[in-house]
Coordinates of C-alpha atoms and ligand atoms in Angstrom, one line a residue:
X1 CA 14.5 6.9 23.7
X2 CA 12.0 4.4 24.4
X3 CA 12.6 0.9 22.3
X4 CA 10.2 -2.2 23.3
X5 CA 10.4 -5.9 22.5
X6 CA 7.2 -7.3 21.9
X7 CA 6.5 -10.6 23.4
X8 CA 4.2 -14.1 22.8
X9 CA 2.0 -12.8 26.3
X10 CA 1.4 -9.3 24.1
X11 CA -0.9 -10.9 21.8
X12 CA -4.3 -10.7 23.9
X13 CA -3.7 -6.7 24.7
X14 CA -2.5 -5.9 21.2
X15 CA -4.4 -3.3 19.7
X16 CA -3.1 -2.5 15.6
X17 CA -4.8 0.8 14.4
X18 CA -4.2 -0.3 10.4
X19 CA -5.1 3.4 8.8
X20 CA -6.7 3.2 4.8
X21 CA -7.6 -0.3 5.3
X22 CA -10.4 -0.4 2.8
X23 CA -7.9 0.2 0.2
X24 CA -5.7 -2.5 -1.7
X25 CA -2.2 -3.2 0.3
X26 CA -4.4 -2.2 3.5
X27 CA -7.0 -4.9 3.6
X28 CA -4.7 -7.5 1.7
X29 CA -2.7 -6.8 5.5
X30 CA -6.1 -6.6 7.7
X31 CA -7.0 -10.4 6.3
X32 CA -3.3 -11.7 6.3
X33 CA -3.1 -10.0 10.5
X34 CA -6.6 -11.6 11.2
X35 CA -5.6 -14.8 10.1
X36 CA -1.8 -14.6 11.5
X37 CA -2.6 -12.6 14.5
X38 CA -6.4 -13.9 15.9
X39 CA -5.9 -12.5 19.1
X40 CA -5.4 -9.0 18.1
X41 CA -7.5 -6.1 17.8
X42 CA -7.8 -4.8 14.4
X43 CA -9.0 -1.2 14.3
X44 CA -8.9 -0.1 10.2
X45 CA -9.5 3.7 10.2
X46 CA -10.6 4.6 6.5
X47 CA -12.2 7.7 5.3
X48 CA -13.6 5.9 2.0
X49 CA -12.4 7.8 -0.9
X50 CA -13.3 7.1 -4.1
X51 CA -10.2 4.2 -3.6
X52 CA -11.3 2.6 0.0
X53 CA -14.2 -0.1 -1.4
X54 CA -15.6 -1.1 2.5
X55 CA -17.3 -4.5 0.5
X56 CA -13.6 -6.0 0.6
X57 CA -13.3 -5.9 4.1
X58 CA -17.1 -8.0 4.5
X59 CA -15.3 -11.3 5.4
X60 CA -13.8 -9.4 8.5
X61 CA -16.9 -7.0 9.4
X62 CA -18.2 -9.1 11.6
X63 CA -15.1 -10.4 13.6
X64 CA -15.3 -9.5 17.6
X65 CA -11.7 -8.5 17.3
X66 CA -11.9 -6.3 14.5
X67 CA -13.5 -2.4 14.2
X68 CA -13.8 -0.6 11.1
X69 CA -14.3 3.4 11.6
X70 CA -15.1 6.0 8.9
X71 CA -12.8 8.7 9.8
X72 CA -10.1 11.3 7.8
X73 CA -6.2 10.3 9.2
X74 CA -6.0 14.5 9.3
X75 CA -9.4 14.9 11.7
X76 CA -7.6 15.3 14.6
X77 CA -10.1 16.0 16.9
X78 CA -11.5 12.4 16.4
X79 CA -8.1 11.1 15.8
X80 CA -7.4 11.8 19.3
X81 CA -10.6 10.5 20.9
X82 CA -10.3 7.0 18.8
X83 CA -6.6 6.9 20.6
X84 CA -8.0 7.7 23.6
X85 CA -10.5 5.1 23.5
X86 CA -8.8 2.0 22.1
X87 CA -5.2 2.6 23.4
X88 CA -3.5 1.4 20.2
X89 CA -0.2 -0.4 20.4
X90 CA 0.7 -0.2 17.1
X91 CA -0.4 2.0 14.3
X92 CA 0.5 1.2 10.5
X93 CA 0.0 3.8 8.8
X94 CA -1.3 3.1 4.8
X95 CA -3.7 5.6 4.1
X96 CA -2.6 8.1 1.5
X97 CA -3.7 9.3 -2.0
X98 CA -1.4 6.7 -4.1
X99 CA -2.1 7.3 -8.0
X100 CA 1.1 9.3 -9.6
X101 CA -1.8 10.4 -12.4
X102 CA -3.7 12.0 -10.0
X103 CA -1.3 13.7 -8.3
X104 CA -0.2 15.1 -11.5
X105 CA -4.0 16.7 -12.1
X106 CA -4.5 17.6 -8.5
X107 CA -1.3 17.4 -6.2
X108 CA -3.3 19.8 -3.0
X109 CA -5.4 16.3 -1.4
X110 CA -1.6 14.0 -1.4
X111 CA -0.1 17.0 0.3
X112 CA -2.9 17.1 3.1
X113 CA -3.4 13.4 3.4
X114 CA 0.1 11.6 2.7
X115 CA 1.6 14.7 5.0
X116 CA -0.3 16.3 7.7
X117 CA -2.5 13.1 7.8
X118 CA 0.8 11.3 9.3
X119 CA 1.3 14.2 10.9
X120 CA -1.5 14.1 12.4
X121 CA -1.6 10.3 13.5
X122 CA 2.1 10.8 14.9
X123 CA 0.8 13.8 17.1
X124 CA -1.4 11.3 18.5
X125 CA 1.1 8.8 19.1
X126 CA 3.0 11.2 21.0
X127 CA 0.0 12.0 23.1
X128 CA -1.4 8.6 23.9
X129 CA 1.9 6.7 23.9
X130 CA 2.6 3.9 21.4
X131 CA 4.6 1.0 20.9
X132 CA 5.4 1.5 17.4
X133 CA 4.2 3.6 14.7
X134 CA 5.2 2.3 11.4
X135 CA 5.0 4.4 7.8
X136 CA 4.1 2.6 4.9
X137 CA 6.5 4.6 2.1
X138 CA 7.4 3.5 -1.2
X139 CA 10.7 3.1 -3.4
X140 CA 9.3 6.2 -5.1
X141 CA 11.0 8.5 -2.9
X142 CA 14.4 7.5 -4.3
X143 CA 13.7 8.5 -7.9
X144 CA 14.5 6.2 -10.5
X145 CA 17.5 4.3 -11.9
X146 CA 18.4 4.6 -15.7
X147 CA 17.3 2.1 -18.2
X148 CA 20.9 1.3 -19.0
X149 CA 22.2 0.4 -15.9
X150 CA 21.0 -2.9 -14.6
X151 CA 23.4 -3.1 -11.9
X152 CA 21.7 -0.1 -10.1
X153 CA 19.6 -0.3 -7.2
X154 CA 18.1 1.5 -4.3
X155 CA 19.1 0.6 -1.2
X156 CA 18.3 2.3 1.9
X157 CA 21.1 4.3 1.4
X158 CA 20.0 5.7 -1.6
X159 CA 19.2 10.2 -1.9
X160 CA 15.6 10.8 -1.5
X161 CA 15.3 12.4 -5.2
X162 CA 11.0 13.1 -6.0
X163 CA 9.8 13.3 -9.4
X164 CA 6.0 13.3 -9.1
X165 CA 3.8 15.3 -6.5
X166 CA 2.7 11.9 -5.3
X167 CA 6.4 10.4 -4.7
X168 CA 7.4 14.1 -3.0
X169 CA 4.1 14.0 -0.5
X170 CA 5.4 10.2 0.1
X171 CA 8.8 11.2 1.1
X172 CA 8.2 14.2 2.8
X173 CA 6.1 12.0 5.4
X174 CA 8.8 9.6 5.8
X175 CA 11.2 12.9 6.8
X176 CA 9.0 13.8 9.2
X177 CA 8.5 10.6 10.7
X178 CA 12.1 10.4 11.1
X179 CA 12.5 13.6 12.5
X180 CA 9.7 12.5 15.2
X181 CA 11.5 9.8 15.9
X182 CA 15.0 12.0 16.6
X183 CA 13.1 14.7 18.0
X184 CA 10.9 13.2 20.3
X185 CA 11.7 9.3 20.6
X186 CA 8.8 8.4 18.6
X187 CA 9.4 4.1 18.0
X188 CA 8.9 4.3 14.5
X189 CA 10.0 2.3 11.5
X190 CA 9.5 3.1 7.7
X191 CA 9.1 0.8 5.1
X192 CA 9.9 1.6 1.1
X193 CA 8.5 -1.1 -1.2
X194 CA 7.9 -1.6 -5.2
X195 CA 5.0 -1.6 -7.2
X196 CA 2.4 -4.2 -5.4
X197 CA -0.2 -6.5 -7.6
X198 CA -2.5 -8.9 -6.4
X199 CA -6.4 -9.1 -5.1
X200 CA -8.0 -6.0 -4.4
X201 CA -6.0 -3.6 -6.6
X202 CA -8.0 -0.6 -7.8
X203 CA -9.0 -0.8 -11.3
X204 CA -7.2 2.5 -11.8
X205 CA -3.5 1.2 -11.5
X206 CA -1.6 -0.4 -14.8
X207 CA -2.5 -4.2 -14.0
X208 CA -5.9 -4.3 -12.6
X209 CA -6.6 -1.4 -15.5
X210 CA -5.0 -4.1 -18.0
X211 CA -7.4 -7.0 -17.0
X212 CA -10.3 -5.3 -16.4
X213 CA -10.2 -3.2 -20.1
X214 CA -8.9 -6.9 -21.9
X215 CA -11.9 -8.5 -20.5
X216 CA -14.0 -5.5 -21.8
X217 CA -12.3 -6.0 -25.0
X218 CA -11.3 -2.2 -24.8
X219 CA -8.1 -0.8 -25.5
X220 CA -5.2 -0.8 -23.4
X221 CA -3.6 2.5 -22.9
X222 CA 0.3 1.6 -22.7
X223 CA 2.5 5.4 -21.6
X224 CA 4.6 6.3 -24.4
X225 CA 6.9 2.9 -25.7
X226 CA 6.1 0.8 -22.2
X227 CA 9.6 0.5 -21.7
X228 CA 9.4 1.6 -18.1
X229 CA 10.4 -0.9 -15.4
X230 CA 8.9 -1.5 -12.5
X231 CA 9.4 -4.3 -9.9
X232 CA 6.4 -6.4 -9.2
X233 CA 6.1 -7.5 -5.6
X234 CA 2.8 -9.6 -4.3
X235 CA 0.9 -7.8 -2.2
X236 CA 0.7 -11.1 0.3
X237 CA 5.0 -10.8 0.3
X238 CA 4.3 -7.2 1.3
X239 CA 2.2 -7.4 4.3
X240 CA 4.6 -10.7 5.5
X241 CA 7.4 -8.1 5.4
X242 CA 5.6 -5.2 7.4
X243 CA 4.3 -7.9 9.7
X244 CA 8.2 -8.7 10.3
X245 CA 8.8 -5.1 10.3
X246 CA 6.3 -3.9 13.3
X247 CA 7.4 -6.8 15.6
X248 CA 11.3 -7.4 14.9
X249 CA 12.0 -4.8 13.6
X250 CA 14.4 -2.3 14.6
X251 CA 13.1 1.5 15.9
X252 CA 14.3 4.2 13.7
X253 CA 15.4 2.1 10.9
X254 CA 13.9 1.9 7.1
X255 CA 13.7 -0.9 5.4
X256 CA 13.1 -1.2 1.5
X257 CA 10.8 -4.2 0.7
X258 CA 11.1 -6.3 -3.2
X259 CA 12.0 -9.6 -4.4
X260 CA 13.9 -8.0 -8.1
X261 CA 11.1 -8.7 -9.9
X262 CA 11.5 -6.2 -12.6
X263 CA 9.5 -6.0 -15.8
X264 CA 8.5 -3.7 -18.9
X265 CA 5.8 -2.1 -18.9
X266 CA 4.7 -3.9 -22.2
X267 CA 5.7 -7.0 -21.2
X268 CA 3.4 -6.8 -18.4
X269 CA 0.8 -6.1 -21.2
X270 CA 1.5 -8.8 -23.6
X271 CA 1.4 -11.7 -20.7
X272 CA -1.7 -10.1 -19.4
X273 CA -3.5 -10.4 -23.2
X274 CA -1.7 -14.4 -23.2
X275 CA -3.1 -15.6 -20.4
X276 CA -6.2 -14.2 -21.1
X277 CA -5.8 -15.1 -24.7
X278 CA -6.7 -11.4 -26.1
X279 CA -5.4 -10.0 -29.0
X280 CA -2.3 -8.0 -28.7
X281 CA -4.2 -5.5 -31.3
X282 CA -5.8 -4.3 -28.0
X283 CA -2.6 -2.5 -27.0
X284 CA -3.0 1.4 -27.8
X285 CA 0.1 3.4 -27.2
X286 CA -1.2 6.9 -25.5
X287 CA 1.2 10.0 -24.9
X288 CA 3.6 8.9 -22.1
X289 CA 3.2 10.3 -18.0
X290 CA 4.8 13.7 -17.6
X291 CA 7.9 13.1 -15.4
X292 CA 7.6 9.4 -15.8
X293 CA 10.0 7.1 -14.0
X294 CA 12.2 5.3 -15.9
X295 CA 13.0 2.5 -13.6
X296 CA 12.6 1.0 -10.3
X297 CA 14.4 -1.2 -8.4
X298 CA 14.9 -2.6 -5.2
X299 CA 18.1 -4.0 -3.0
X300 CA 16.0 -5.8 -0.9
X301 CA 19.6 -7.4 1.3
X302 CA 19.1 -5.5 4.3
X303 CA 15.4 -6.9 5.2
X304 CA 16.7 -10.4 4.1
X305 CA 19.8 -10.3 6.4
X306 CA 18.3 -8.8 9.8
X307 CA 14.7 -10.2 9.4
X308 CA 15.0 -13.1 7.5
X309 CA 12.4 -11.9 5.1
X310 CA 12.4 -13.2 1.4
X311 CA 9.3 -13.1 -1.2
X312 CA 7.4 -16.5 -1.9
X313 CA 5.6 -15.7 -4.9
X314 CA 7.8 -14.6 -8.4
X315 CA 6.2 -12.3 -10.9
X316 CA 5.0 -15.3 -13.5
X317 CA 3.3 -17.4 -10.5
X318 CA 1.9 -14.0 -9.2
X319 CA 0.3 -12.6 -12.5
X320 CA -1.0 -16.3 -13.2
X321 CA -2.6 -15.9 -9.6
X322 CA -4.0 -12.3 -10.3
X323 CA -5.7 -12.9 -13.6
X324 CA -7.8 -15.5 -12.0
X325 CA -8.4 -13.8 -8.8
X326 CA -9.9 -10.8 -11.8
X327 CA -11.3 -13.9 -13.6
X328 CA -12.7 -15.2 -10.3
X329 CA -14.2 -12.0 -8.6
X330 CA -15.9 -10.0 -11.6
X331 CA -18.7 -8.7 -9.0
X332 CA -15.6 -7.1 -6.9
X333 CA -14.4 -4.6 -9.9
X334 CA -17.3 -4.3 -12.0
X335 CA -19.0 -2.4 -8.9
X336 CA -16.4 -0.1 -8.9
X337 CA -16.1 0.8 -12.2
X338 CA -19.6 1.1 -12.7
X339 CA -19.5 2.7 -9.2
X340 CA -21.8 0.9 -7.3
X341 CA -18.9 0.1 -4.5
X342 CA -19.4 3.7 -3.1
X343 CA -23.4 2.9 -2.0
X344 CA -22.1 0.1 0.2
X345 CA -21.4 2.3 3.5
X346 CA -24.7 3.8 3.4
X347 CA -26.2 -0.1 2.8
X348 CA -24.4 -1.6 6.0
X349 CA -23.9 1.8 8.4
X350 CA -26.7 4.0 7.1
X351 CA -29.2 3.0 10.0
X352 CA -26.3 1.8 12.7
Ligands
NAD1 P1 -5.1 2.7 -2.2 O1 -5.2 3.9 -2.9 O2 -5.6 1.4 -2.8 O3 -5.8 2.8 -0.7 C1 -5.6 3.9 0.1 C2 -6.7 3.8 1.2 O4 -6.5 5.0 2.0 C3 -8.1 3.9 0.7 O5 -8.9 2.9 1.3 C4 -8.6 5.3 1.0 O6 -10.0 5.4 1.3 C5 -7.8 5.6 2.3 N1 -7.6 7.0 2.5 C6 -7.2 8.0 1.6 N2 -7.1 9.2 2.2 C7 -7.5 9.0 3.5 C8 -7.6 9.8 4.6 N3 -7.4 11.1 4.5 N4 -8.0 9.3 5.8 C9 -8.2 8.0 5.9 N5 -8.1 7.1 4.9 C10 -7.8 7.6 3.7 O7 -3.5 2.5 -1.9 P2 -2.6 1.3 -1.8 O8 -2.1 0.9 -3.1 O9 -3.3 0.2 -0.9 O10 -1.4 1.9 -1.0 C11 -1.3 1.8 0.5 C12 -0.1 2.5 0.9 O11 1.1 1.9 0.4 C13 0.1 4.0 0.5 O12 0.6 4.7 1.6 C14 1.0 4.0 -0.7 O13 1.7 5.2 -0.8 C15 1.9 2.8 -0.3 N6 2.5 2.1 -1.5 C16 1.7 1.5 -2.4 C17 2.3 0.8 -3.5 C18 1.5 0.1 -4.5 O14 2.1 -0.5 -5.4 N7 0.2 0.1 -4.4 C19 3.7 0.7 -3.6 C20 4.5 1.4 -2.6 C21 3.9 2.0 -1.5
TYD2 P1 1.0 2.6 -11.9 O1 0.2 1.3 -11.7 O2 0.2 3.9 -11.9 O3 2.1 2.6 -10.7 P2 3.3 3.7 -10.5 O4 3.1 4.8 -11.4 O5 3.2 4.0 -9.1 O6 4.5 2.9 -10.8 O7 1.8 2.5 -13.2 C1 2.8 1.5 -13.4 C2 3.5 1.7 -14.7 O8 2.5 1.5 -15.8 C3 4.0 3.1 -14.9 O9 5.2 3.1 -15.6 C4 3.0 3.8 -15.7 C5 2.4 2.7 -16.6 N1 1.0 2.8 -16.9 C6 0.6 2.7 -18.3 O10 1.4 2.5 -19.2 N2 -0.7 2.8 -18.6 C7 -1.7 3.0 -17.6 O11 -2.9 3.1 -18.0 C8 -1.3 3.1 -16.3 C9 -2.3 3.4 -15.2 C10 0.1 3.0 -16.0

């Protein structure tokens, strides 16, 4: 099986494929790479779905050491010639339908992307060679933990146990990633992390939703009591730990990412209305998600004792941070939800 230490004299031949980089962990991880990593190549592959926004990635455009390519992760025809003609070192691998909502209306496009697109990108691998290939997954693939039982948590250990179309695409890409790794020797590592918030998150998910309808002074549609719990980790924590991950870590292994940073639904809500001093009469109740997850959370000792990894930023310094960044960037989420984000491809590639 082939394993490789990466070393400081890497850096200037380093070539990252970073797939669904136009969408919100993706490009949070292309401007924290750029700044960390200025000597290596940035290729983001993105096919712009209605959830890649290419306007977030304008401060990078430009870059001499970074390439942005419209392309589907399960074209593999042009999959294969982009390998063929940047030699990737790594690939990190985030592009994926990710709303459980819309995997519940439509689950056919999560199958083909979050599958046979990594599928796909792993057959390449195999062809081209590759130093690692790492799968962004989620804790989602475990399940969830009852309500009453605080002193549960997922570790890596933990059954994979689906309960939504888009949690059971996610973890059947992580099984076949492992067995490419078994099989063939593929280097690969997996990553499993909670629910992300921060810049950039698509006005579709619960907190960017939240902020964007309370500054509309429209109502905000809270699943049946809002007692679910999920565990809020900030995106910038996130791509520190996958940054850890591709370098250090080891080949083969998974490592769950979150800083127990667990919260109701509705209290989520209710500090979301404070801080932008809104009226909790905004809050609407709305018939709960079939299958809904009661609770996530994540044992994040295993990333903390072999990488050193451990989040900065805690959930009441993070939201504080997000609702200005929403306060701050208006322009960025009013153009998507009145749809104007979708025109900007045709604006900056349309005559290239
Ligand atoms: P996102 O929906 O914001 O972005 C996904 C990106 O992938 C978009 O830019 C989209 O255009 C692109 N994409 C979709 N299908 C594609 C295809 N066939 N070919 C190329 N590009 C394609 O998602 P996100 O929240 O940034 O999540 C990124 C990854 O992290 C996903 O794999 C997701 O499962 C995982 N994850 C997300 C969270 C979270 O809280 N957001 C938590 C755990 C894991
Ligand atoms: P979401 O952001 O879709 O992430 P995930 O389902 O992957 O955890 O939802 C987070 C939680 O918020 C989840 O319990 C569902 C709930 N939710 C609402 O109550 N209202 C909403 O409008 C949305 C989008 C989510």
């Amino acid at each position: 099986m082939f394993f490789y230490n990466f070393s400081e004299s890497d850096g200037e031949n380093m070539t990252v494929f970073v797939t669904g980089g136009a969408g919100f962990i993706g490009s949070n991880f292309i401007f924290y790479m750029v700044k960390k990593h200025p000597d290596y190549r940035i290729v983001c592959i993105d096919k712009l779905t209605y959830a890649g926004n290419l306007s977030t990635l304008e401060p990078v455009l430009n870059n001499e050491n970074f390439r942005f390519v419209k392309l589907d992760i399960c074209n593999r025809e042009e999959i294969f010639k982009l390998f063929e003609e940047e030699a990737p070192s790594i690939v990190v691998n985030f592009a994926a339908e990710s709303h459980v909502d819309r995997s519940i209306e439509d689950p056919g496009i999560f199958l083909k992307t979050n599958i046979l697109g990594t599928q796909t990108l792993m057959d390449a691998c195999r062809k081209y060679g590759i130093k690692r290939y790492h799968q962004v997954s989620t804790d989602e693939v475990y399940g969830d933990l009852p309500l009453d039982r605080p002193d549960m948590f997922f570790t890596e250990e933990t059954p994979i146990h689906t309960s939504s179309p888009y949690s059971a695409s996610k973890a059947s890409a992580d099984l076949l990633v492992q067995a490419y790794h078994r099989t063939f020797g593929l280097p690969i590592t997996i990553s499993r992390c909670s629910n992300n918030y921060g810049p950039y998150h698509f006005p579709e998910k619960l907190i960017p939703l939240m902020i964007a309808n309370a500054l509309n002074d429209k109502p905000l549609p809270v699943y049946g009591e809002g007692l679910n719990i999920r565990d809020w980790l900030y995106v910038e924590d996130h791509c520190k730990a996958i940054d850890m991950i591709i370098h250090d870590g080891k080949v083969g292994e998974v490592y769950n990412i979150g800083g127990h940073n667990e919260k109701t639904n509705i209290y989520i809500v209710k500090k979301i209305l404070e801080l932008l001093g809104k009226s909790e009469d905004l809050i609407t109740f709305v018939t709960d998600r079939k299958g809904h997850d009661l609770r996530y959370a994540i044992d994040p000792a295993k990333i903390k004792r072999d990488l050193g990894w451990e989040p900065d930023t805690m959930f009441d310094d993070g939201i504080v941070k997000t609702v200005n960044w929403y306060l701050e960037n208006r322009e960025w989420w009013e153009t998507i939800i009145n749809g104007e984000y979708q025109n900007y491809y045709e604006k900056m590639y349309g005559n290239r």
